[in-house]
Short mmCIF file of C-alpha atoms and ligand atoms in Angstrom, two decimals:
data_model
loop_
_atom_site.label_atom_id
_atom_site.label_comp_id
_atom_site.label_asym_id
_atom_site.label_seq_id
_atom_site.Cartn_x
_atom_site.Cartn_y
_atom_site.Cartn_z
CA MET N 1 14.94 -10.41 -35.11
CA ASN N 2 11.09 -9.77 -34.19
CA ILE N 3 10.58 -9.11 -29.98
CA ARG N 4 8.35 -12.62 -29.59
CA TYR N 5 11.84 -14.44 -30.53
CA ALA N 6 14.36 -11.85 -29.30
CA LEU N 7 13.63 -13.03 -25.57
CA PRO N 8 13.63 -17.21 -26.09
CA ALA N 9 16.84 -16.63 -28.48
CA LEU N 10 18.53 -14.35 -25.97
CA CYS N 11 17.40 -17.45 -22.42
CA VAL N 12 19.00 -19.76 -24.69
CA ALA N 13 21.88 -18.09 -25.49
CA LEU N 14 22.33 -17.21 -21.93
CA LEU N 15 21.75 -20.60 -21.09
CA ALA N 16 24.52 -21.84 -23.66
CA PHE N 17 27.25 -19.08 -21.48
CA THR N 18 26.16 -20.40 -18.03
CA PRO N 19 28.61 -22.47 -16.43
CA VAL N 20 27.45 -26.02 -15.31
CA ASP N 21 30.01 -26.56 -12.64
CA LYS N 22 28.24 -24.32 -9.79
CA LYS N 23 31.43 -23.71 -7.28
CA ASP N 24 30.30 -23.64 -3.91
CA ASP N 25 30.94 -19.94 -2.86
CA THR N 26 29.54 -20.19 0.50
CA GLN N 27 32.12 -18.21 2.54
CA TYR N 28 33.44 -18.78 6.37
CA TRP N 29 33.67 -17.12 9.35
CA MET N 30 37.20 -18.97 11.45
CA LYS N 31 39.63 -18.46 14.41
CA VAL N 32 42.78 -19.73 13.45
CA ARG N 33 45.83 -21.15 15.47
CA ALA N 34 48.61 -18.36 14.64
CA THR N 35 50.89 -16.97 17.10
CA ASP N 36 53.22 -15.53 14.53
CA LYS N 37 54.29 -13.77 11.58
CA PHE N 38 54.79 -16.40 9.91
CA THR N 39 51.95 -18.44 10.32
CA ARG N 40 49.91 -14.97 9.74
CA THR N 41 52.13 -14.95 6.27
CA GLN N 42 51.03 -18.83 5.34
CA ILE N 43 47.08 -18.23 6.69
CA ALA N 44 47.08 -15.57 4.69
CA ASN N 45 48.69 -16.70 0.90
CA THR N 46 45.85 -19.04 1.03
CA GLY N 47 43.66 -16.39 -0.20
CA VAL N 48 41.86 -15.86 3.10
CA VAL N 49 41.31 -12.77 4.70
CA ILE N 50 42.91 -11.29 7.42
CA ASP N 51 39.90 -9.12 10.00
CA SER N 52 41.54 -9.07 13.63
CA VAL N 53 44.91 -10.23 15.01
CA ARG N 54 44.74 -11.57 18.59
CA GLU N 55 48.33 -12.55 20.38
CA ASP N 56 47.34 -15.96 19.87
CA PHE N 57 44.76 -16.29 16.76
CA VAL N 58 43.57 -14.88 14.01
CA ALA N 59 39.97 -14.08 12.54
CA ALA N 60 40.10 -15.18 8.85
CA VAL N 61 37.21 -15.95 6.35
CA GLY N 62 37.22 -17.73 3.18
CA ASN N 63 35.54 -20.22 1.33
CA ALA N 64 35.56 -23.76 1.37
CA GLU N 65 39.00 -24.16 -0.46
CA GLU N 66 40.72 -22.15 1.78
CA LYS N 67 39.36 -23.37 4.66
CA ALA N 68 39.97 -27.03 3.99
CA GLN N 69 43.52 -26.15 3.57
CA LEU N 70 44.10 -24.51 6.86
CA GLU N 71 41.79 -27.73 8.78
CA ALA N 72 45.12 -30.17 7.10
CA MET N 73 47.88 -27.16 8.19
CA GLY N 74 45.23 -28.40 11.78
CA LEU N 75 44.81 -24.55 12.75
CA VAL N 76 41.32 -23.73 12.37
CA GLU N 77 39.57 -24.37 16.23
CA VAL N 78 36.05 -22.79 15.28
CA SER N 79 33.85 -22.69 11.76
CA PHE N 80 31.21 -21.69 10.48
CA PRO N 81 29.55 -20.75 7.33
CA LEU N 82 27.71 -16.95 6.65
CA THR N 83 25.31 -18.21 5.14
CA ALA N 84 22.19 -15.85 5.30
CA GLU N 85 21.86 -18.42 7.44
CA MET N 86 23.82 -16.50 10.37
CA ASP N 87 21.33 -14.45 11.06
CA PHE N 88 17.98 -13.64 12.57
CA PRO N 89 15.08 -17.00 12.07
CA ALA N 90 12.63 -14.28 8.83
CA LYS N 91 10.51 -13.23 11.58
CA ASP N 92 12.99 -11.69 13.88
CA ALA N 93 13.80 -10.03 11.06
CA ALA N 94 13.88 -7.01 12.97
CA PHE N 95 16.38 -7.39 15.46
CA HIS N 96 20.02 -6.36 14.41
CA ASN N 97 23.16 -8.93 14.14
CA TYR N 98 26.19 -8.02 15.08
CA ASP N 99 26.76 -6.60 11.50
CA GLU N 100 23.84 -4.84 11.27
CA MET N 101 23.92 -3.60 14.48
CA THR N 102 28.34 -1.74 13.74
CA THR N 103 26.72 -0.26 9.97
CA LYS N 104 24.17 1.73 11.77
CA LEU N 105 26.32 2.49 14.81
CA ARG N 106 28.53 3.35 12.43
CA ASP N 107 25.87 5.13 10.15
CA LEU N 108 24.15 7.49 13.29
CA THR N 109 27.10 8.38 14.29
CA THR N 110 28.72 9.26 10.98
CA ARG N 111 25.56 11.43 9.96
CA HIS N 112 25.73 13.06 13.91
CA SER N 113 28.77 13.59 14.24
CA GLY N 114 28.96 17.11 16.15
CA ILE N 115 27.63 15.01 19.01
CA SER N 116 28.54 11.54 19.45
CA ARG N 117 31.67 9.17 18.43
CA MET N 118 31.86 5.49 18.09
CA GLN N 119 34.79 3.89 19.66
CA SER N 120 35.23 0.27 20.04
CA ILE N 121 36.67 -0.12 23.93
CA GLY N 122 38.03 -4.15 23.37
CA LYS N 123 37.78 -7.21 21.00
CA THR N 124 35.12 -10.06 22.47
CA VAL N 125 37.61 -13.68 22.96
CA GLU N 126 37.20 -13.61 19.13
CA GLY N 127 37.94 -10.98 17.92
CA ARG N 128 35.22 -8.54 17.80
CA ASP N 129 34.86 -4.79 18.37
CA ILE N 130 32.98 -4.43 21.97
CA TRP N 131 31.63 -1.04 20.54
CA ASN N 132 30.57 2.13 22.87
CA VAL N 133 28.80 5.28 21.20
CA GLU N 134 29.79 8.65 23.28
CA ILE N 135 26.80 11.67 23.27
CA SER N 136 27.75 14.95 24.19
CA GLY N 137 27.14 18.48 22.95
CA ASN N 138 30.98 18.72 24.49
CA LEU N 139 32.41 16.00 22.96
CA ALA N 140 36.16 17.84 23.40
CA GLN N 141 35.73 18.24 26.90
CA ALA N 142 32.86 15.40 27.39
CA GLU N 143 35.08 13.51 29.80
CA THR N 144 33.54 17.04 32.27
CA LEU N 145 29.98 16.34 31.57
CA PRO N 146 28.04 13.63 33.85
CA ALA N 147 28.31 10.79 32.48
CA VAL N 148 26.01 8.20 32.93
CA VAL N 149 26.22 4.34 30.43
CA PHE N 150 23.44 1.97 29.42
CA MET N 151 24.77 -1.59 28.70
CA GLY N 152 23.03 -4.64 27.41
CA GLY N 153 23.81 -8.05 25.67
CA HIS N 154 26.09 -9.89 28.44
CA HIS N 155 24.06 -12.79 27.86
CA ALA N 156 23.90 -14.13 24.30
CA ARG N 157 20.20 -15.21 23.83
CA GLU N 158 19.14 -11.55 25.91
CA HIS N 159 19.00 -9.93 22.50
CA LEU N 160 16.14 -7.55 23.47
CA SER N 161 18.86 -6.14 25.61
CA VAL N 162 20.71 -4.68 22.34
CA GLU N 163 17.07 -3.27 21.02
CA LEU N 164 17.01 -1.23 23.52
CA PRO N 165 20.51 0.92 23.66
CA ILE N 166 20.33 0.40 19.70
CA TYR N 167 17.44 2.86 19.56
CA TYR N 168 18.38 5.12 22.30
CA ILE N 169 21.19 5.91 20.19
CA GLU N 170 19.09 7.10 16.94
CA TYR N 171 16.93 8.68 19.19
CA LEU N 172 18.85 10.41 21.19
CA LEU N 173 20.25 11.73 17.93
CA THR N 174 17.14 11.55 15.90
CA GLU N 175 15.63 13.80 18.50
CA TYR N 176 18.70 16.34 19.27
CA ALA N 177 18.50 17.02 15.01
CA ASN N 178 15.19 16.87 15.60
CA GLY N 179 15.54 20.50 17.94
CA ASN N 180 13.82 18.43 20.90
CA PRO N 181 14.39 21.15 23.61
CA ARG N 182 14.70 18.30 26.23
CA ILE N 183 17.23 15.89 24.33
CA LYS N 184 18.77 19.27 23.02
CA ARG N 185 19.46 20.40 27.49
CA LEU N 186 19.91 16.89 28.10
CA VAL N 187 22.72 15.51 25.93
CA ASP N 188 24.22 19.22 25.74
CA SER N 189 24.89 18.75 29.02
CA ARG N 190 25.89 15.41 29.79
CA ASP N 191 28.28 12.94 28.37
CA ILE N 192 26.46 9.66 27.81
CA HIS N 193 27.74 6.17 27.13
CA ILE N 194 26.20 3.00 25.36
CA ILE N 195 27.49 -0.58 24.64
CA PRO N 196 24.52 -1.91 22.95
CA LEU N 197 25.60 -5.23 22.89
CA VAL N 198 29.44 -6.60 24.95
CA ASN N 199 28.48 -10.11 24.18
CA ALA N 200 29.40 -10.17 21.01
CA ASP N 201 30.19 -14.29 19.97
CA GLY N 202 27.90 -15.38 22.10
CA ALA N 203 24.94 -13.32 20.27
CA GLU N 204 26.40 -14.36 16.63
CA TYR N 205 26.61 -17.66 18.13
CA ASP N 206 23.21 -18.01 19.24
CA ILE N 207 21.79 -17.85 15.68
CA SER N 208 23.61 -19.25 14.27
CA ASN N 209 22.65 -21.68 11.40
CA GLY N 210 19.48 -20.57 11.40
CA SER N 211 18.48 -21.67 15.06
CA TYR N 212 17.87 -20.14 18.31
CA LYS N 213 20.19 -21.64 20.73
CA ALA N 214 19.65 -20.50 23.88
CA TRP N 215 23.27 -19.31 24.15
CA ARG N 216 24.21 -17.20 27.39
CA LYS N 217 27.26 -17.08 28.05
CA ASN N 218 30.70 -16.44 25.90
CA ARG N 219 32.62 -18.31 23.35
CA ALA N 220 35.60 -18.71 25.59
CA ASN N 221 36.76 -21.82 25.10
CA VAL N 222 37.04 -22.86 29.20
CA GLY N 223 39.04 -26.52 28.49
CA ARG N 224 36.88 -30.83 28.35
CA GLY N 225 34.67 -28.85 25.26
CA SER N 226 33.40 -26.59 27.32
CA TYR N 227 33.12 -23.62 25.84
CA GLY N 228 31.75 -20.05 27.18
CA VAL N 229 32.28 -17.82 31.47
CA ASP N 230 29.23 -15.89 32.09
CA LEU N 231 30.01 -12.80 31.49
CA ASN N 232 27.45 -11.71 34.25
CA ARG N 233 29.88 -13.67 37.12
CA ASN N 234 32.81 -12.83 36.11
CA TYR N 235 33.36 -9.09 37.29
CA GLY N 236 35.27 -9.30 40.76
CA PHE N 237 33.12 -8.02 43.50
CA GLY N 238 32.59 -10.73 45.67
CA TRP N 239 33.98 -13.35 42.60
CA GLY N 240 34.05 -17.04 43.61
CA GLY N 241 30.98 -16.50 46.42
CA ALA N 242 27.51 -17.79 46.26
CA GLY N 243 25.37 -17.91 42.82
CA ALA N 244 27.81 -18.60 40.25
CA SER N 245 29.21 -21.48 39.46
CA THR N 246 32.89 -23.22 40.06
CA SER N 247 31.98 -25.77 36.41
CA PRO N 248 33.10 -24.90 32.91
CA SER N 249 30.35 -26.28 31.14
CA SER N 250 27.60 -24.91 32.96
CA ASP N 251 25.87 -21.69 31.98
CA THR N 252 27.16 -19.81 35.70
CA TYR N 253 30.54 -20.58 35.06
CA ARG N 254 32.02 -17.75 36.87
CA GLY N 255 35.41 -18.11 33.90
CA PRO N 256 39.24 -18.99 36.10
CA GLN N 257 39.36 -15.75 37.75
CA ALA N 258 38.10 -12.42 37.73
CA PHE N 259 38.15 -10.81 34.69
CA SER N 260 38.92 -13.00 32.72
CA GLU N 261 37.35 -13.22 30.38
CA PRO N 262 38.80 -10.01 27.12
CA GLU N 263 34.75 -8.43 27.15
CA SER N 264 34.47 -7.94 30.21
CA ILE N 265 37.90 -6.10 30.84
CA ALA N 266 36.81 -3.79 28.72
CA ILE N 267 33.33 -3.02 30.57
CA LYS N 268 36.16 -2.94 34.01
CA ASN N 269 39.16 -1.15 31.48
CA PHE N 270 35.91 1.61 30.23
CA ILE N 271 33.91 2.26 34.11
CA GLU N 272 38.00 3.01 35.31
CA GLN N 273 38.69 5.24 32.11
CA HIS N 274 35.90 6.96 32.40
CA GLU N 275 35.51 9.32 36.47
CA ASN N 276 32.40 11.17 35.31
CA ILE N 277 30.79 8.51 35.12
CA THR N 278 27.55 7.83 37.89
CA ILE N 279 24.55 6.24 36.93
CA LEU N 280 25.29 2.76 35.53
CA LEU N 281 22.53 0.27 33.55
CA SER N 282 23.23 -3.17 32.89
CA PHE N 283 19.98 -4.29 30.39
CA HIS N 284 18.86 -8.30 31.08
CA THR N 285 15.83 -9.99 30.01
CA PHE N 286 13.98 -11.00 31.06
CA SER N 287 10.64 -10.72 34.86
CA GLU N 288 10.04 -6.99 33.83
CA LEU N 289 12.35 -5.68 36.70
CA ILE N 290 15.00 -3.05 38.00
CA LEU N 291 17.14 -4.54 40.89
CA TYR N 292 20.22 -3.10 42.28
CA PRO N 293 22.99 -3.95 44.66
CA TRP N 294 23.60 -5.96 46.81
CA GLY N 295 23.53 -9.26 44.27
CA HIS N 296 25.89 -11.32 46.45
CA ILE N 297 24.88 -11.38 49.34
CA TYR N 298 21.59 -10.59 51.21
CA ASP N 299 22.69 -7.68 53.12
CA SER N 300 21.04 -4.22 51.51
CA ILE N 301 23.70 -1.84 51.40
CA ALA N 302 25.17 -0.08 54.00
CA VAL N 303 25.13 3.23 52.85
CA ALA N 304 21.68 4.79 54.84
CA ARG N 305 22.27 7.34 51.02
CA ASP N 306 23.45 5.03 48.45
CA LYS N 307 20.54 2.62 49.60
CA GLN N 308 18.27 4.89 49.76
CA VAL N 309 18.39 6.65 46.33
CA HIS N 310 18.72 2.99 45.13
CA GLU N 311 15.22 2.77 46.15
CA THR N 312 13.71 5.65 44.79
CA MET N 313 15.10 5.71 41.25
CA ALA N 314 14.26 2.16 41.43
CA LYS N 315 10.66 3.33 42.20
CA LYS N 316 10.02 6.02 39.77
CA MET N 317 11.56 4.16 37.35
CA ALA N 318 9.04 1.38 38.00
CA THR N 319 5.43 3.66 37.69
CA TRP N 320 7.18 4.03 33.86
CA ASN N 321 7.81 1.22 32.95
CA GLY N 322 6.12 -1.24 35.63
CA TYR N 323 8.93 -3.15 36.30
CA THR N 324 9.07 -4.94 40.36
CA PRO N 325 12.05 -3.17 41.97
CA GLN N 326 13.98 -4.59 44.14
CA GLN N 327 17.59 -5.62 45.69
CA SER N 328 18.85 -8.11 42.78
CA SER N 329 19.44 -10.62 46.86
CA GLU N 330 15.84 -10.37 45.70
CA LEU N 331 15.73 -12.46 43.12
CA TYR N 332 18.59 -14.97 43.68
CA ILE N 333 22.20 -14.30 45.30
CA ALA N 334 24.97 -14.46 42.04
CA SER N 335 28.69 -13.48 42.33
CA GLY N 336 30.52 -11.69 39.99
CA ASP N 337 27.54 -9.53 38.51
CA THR N 338 28.22 -5.96 36.73
CA THR N 339 26.48 -3.74 39.38
CA ASP N 340 28.13 -5.50 42.55
CA TRP N 341 31.31 -4.57 41.25
CA SER N 342 30.41 -1.05 39.88
CA TYR N 343 29.24 -0.30 42.97
CA GLY N 344 30.76 -1.80 45.44
CA GLU N 345 33.67 -1.28 43.56
CA HIS N 346 33.06 2.09 41.98
CA LYS N 347 30.32 3.63 44.06
CA ILE N 348 28.71 4.78 40.27
CA ILE N 349 24.42 4.03 41.05
CA SER N 350 24.07 1.17 39.11
CA PHE N 351 21.24 -1.22 37.92
CA THR N 352 20.29 -4.41 36.20
CA PHE N 353 16.78 -4.54 34.20
CA GLU N 354 15.01 -7.83 33.87
CA LEU N 355 13.24 -6.56 30.20
CA ASP N 356 9.81 -7.88 28.92
CA PRO N 357 8.50 -11.13 29.45
CA LYS N 358 7.36 -10.72 32.96
CA ASP N 359 6.98 -14.85 33.30
CA ALA N 360 7.96 -17.54 30.60
CA TRP N 361 8.09 -21.40 30.14
CA GLY N 362 11.54 -22.19 29.34
CA THR N 363 13.60 -20.63 27.60
CA SER N 364 10.94 -18.55 25.47
CA GLY N 365 11.28 -15.58 27.64
CA PHE N 366 14.39 -14.45 25.19
CA TYR N 367 12.64 -15.43 22.14
CA PRO N 368 9.39 -13.20 23.57
CA GLY N 369 9.13 -12.16 18.88
CA ALA N 370 10.05 -8.95 16.75
CA ASP N 371 6.97 -7.27 17.74
CA VAL N 372 7.37 -6.55 21.57
CA ILE N 373 10.75 -4.49 20.72
CA PRO N 374 9.09 -0.74 20.02
CA GLN N 375 6.89 -1.38 23.21
CA VAL N 376 9.86 -2.72 24.72
CA GLN N 377 12.11 0.52 24.01
CA GLN N 378 9.00 2.39 24.53
CA LYS N 379 7.91 2.19 28.04
CA ASN N 380 11.28 2.69 28.68
CA LEU N 381 12.20 5.74 27.23
CA GLU N 382 11.01 7.21 30.57
CA PRO N 383 13.98 5.32 33.03
CA ILE N 384 17.29 6.12 30.23
CA LEU N 385 16.07 9.75 30.31
CA TYR N 386 15.68 10.46 33.76
CA LEU N 387 18.94 8.08 35.02
CA ILE N 388 20.41 10.86 32.22
CA GLU N 389 18.96 14.07 34.17
CA TYR N 390 19.93 12.80 37.57
CA SER N 391 23.18 11.86 36.52
CA ASP N 392 24.72 15.25 38.09
CA ASN N 393 24.26 14.15 41.11
CA PRO N 394 22.25 11.56 41.60
CA TYR N 395 21.67 12.21 45.42
CA ARG N 396 18.98 15.02 44.13
CA VAL N 397 16.54 12.03 44.24
CA ILE N 398 15.98 12.58 47.89
CA ASP N 399 18.00 15.25 48.71
CA GLY N 400 14.61 17.28 47.43
CA ASP N 401 15.65 18.96 44.63
CA GLY N 402 13.58 18.99 41.25
CA PRO N 403 14.87 18.04 38.68
CA ILE N 404 16.82 20.97 36.90
CA LEU N 405 17.26 20.46 32.60
CA LYS N 406 12.52 19.23 32.16
CA PRO N 407 11.54 21.22 29.77
O1 0X9 S 1 21.79 -14.43 37.09
C1 0X9 S 1 21.81 -12.45 35.91
O2 0X9 S 1 22.64 -12.27 35.87
C2 0X9 S 1 20.81 -11.60 36.33
N1 0X9 S 1 19.54 -12.42 35.17
S1 0X9 S 1 19.23 -13.78 33.65
O3 0X9 S 1 18.28 -13.97 33.69
N2 0X9 S 1 19.95 -12.66 33.02
O4 0X9 S 1 20.35 -14.06 33.18
C3 0X9 S 1 20.58 -11.46 37.00
C4 0X9 S 1 21.03 -10.59 37.41
C5 0X9 S 1 21.22 -10.21 39.16
N3 0X9 S 1 21.55 -9.93 39.66
C6 0X9 S 1 22.01 -10.41 41.29
N4 0X9 S 1 21.09 -11.44 41.82
N5 0X9 S 1 23.34 -11.01 41.26
ZN1 ZN S 2 20.94 -12.08 31.19
#
């Protein structure tokens, strides 16, 4: 047949065989109540895929029909469609959603398996894994090396705070592979932990259905139709003090007790299992600040040397990123934050960075746009390398010993 006739004929044939009833193929993520294996079996029998099992619920993915069946059984607590809209708005596509982040971390740690490993340190309320990437030239004996931990994403809408940890994982692994001598020396002599996204449920919720929700907390059902505990008010040092709300509907709700949330428990357990950690940095946004304890009281750290180390390091890091170094409570009193606990309970030298921008109206500062990602990653690179460097003995910064790892 002549090509001029073949194409139209093919189209007609294809149209004839195209099914007219277009089945809705939307997949839904569901939190489904289940306390025993029998209920879980019933749930599985609807055809959904169960991807995690917790004491009193499962996380499942299924289609509209399966969702309807589970709803009829009265078991669905939370559900949302896993459509293309379950992602950052197109203009912010450079940000990583949870799946993109997980895939990237898996790829990187697989490609650089000699010096890195990826481990779940616990699960979120909705059953997502909280990932830690450990980087060291001596993984077999990493616990004998000085350790440092970086984390991001305690607050859902602070997506930029997740992009920095992801980038530093990539940077350290690829620069090591490229033979960068400074990175090689750092990685070979240190145990580096990077937890990019603590509040994975909140971050996913914040981008669900195609628009930002300015969500802050985790996604715990806290009763009376309210959701969320502020994870940066849930840590157990000075918990219950000022600057944290007792009201479940508040954005700074401290939770029913210290460490009531699986996300903060995961961090607590992780820190307590890694006694070699000497320095911690938790990324937040925004205001361009370098904060250090205390945050729950106006008093400064009583141990003179500890105070001096925090101040000296904060000032030094500020020379690179241009942020303002100050004690946390200079900003405002807030109890139950990560760094008061890590320093107060474990004497870990601890910082909170409030990343760019410096100021903004309303919640717009949490959504500065993808364009800023590279510059914020770059301006904070030197502070990160500095903290890795001094994790062998942070007191070197006041005792006058110079950097021992610089080329
Ligand atoms: O309030 C917070 O948790 C942090 N700011 S944010 O805008 N990212 O929410 C600041 C925590 C600083 N710590 C204290 N002031 N205690
Ligand atoms: Zn924050």
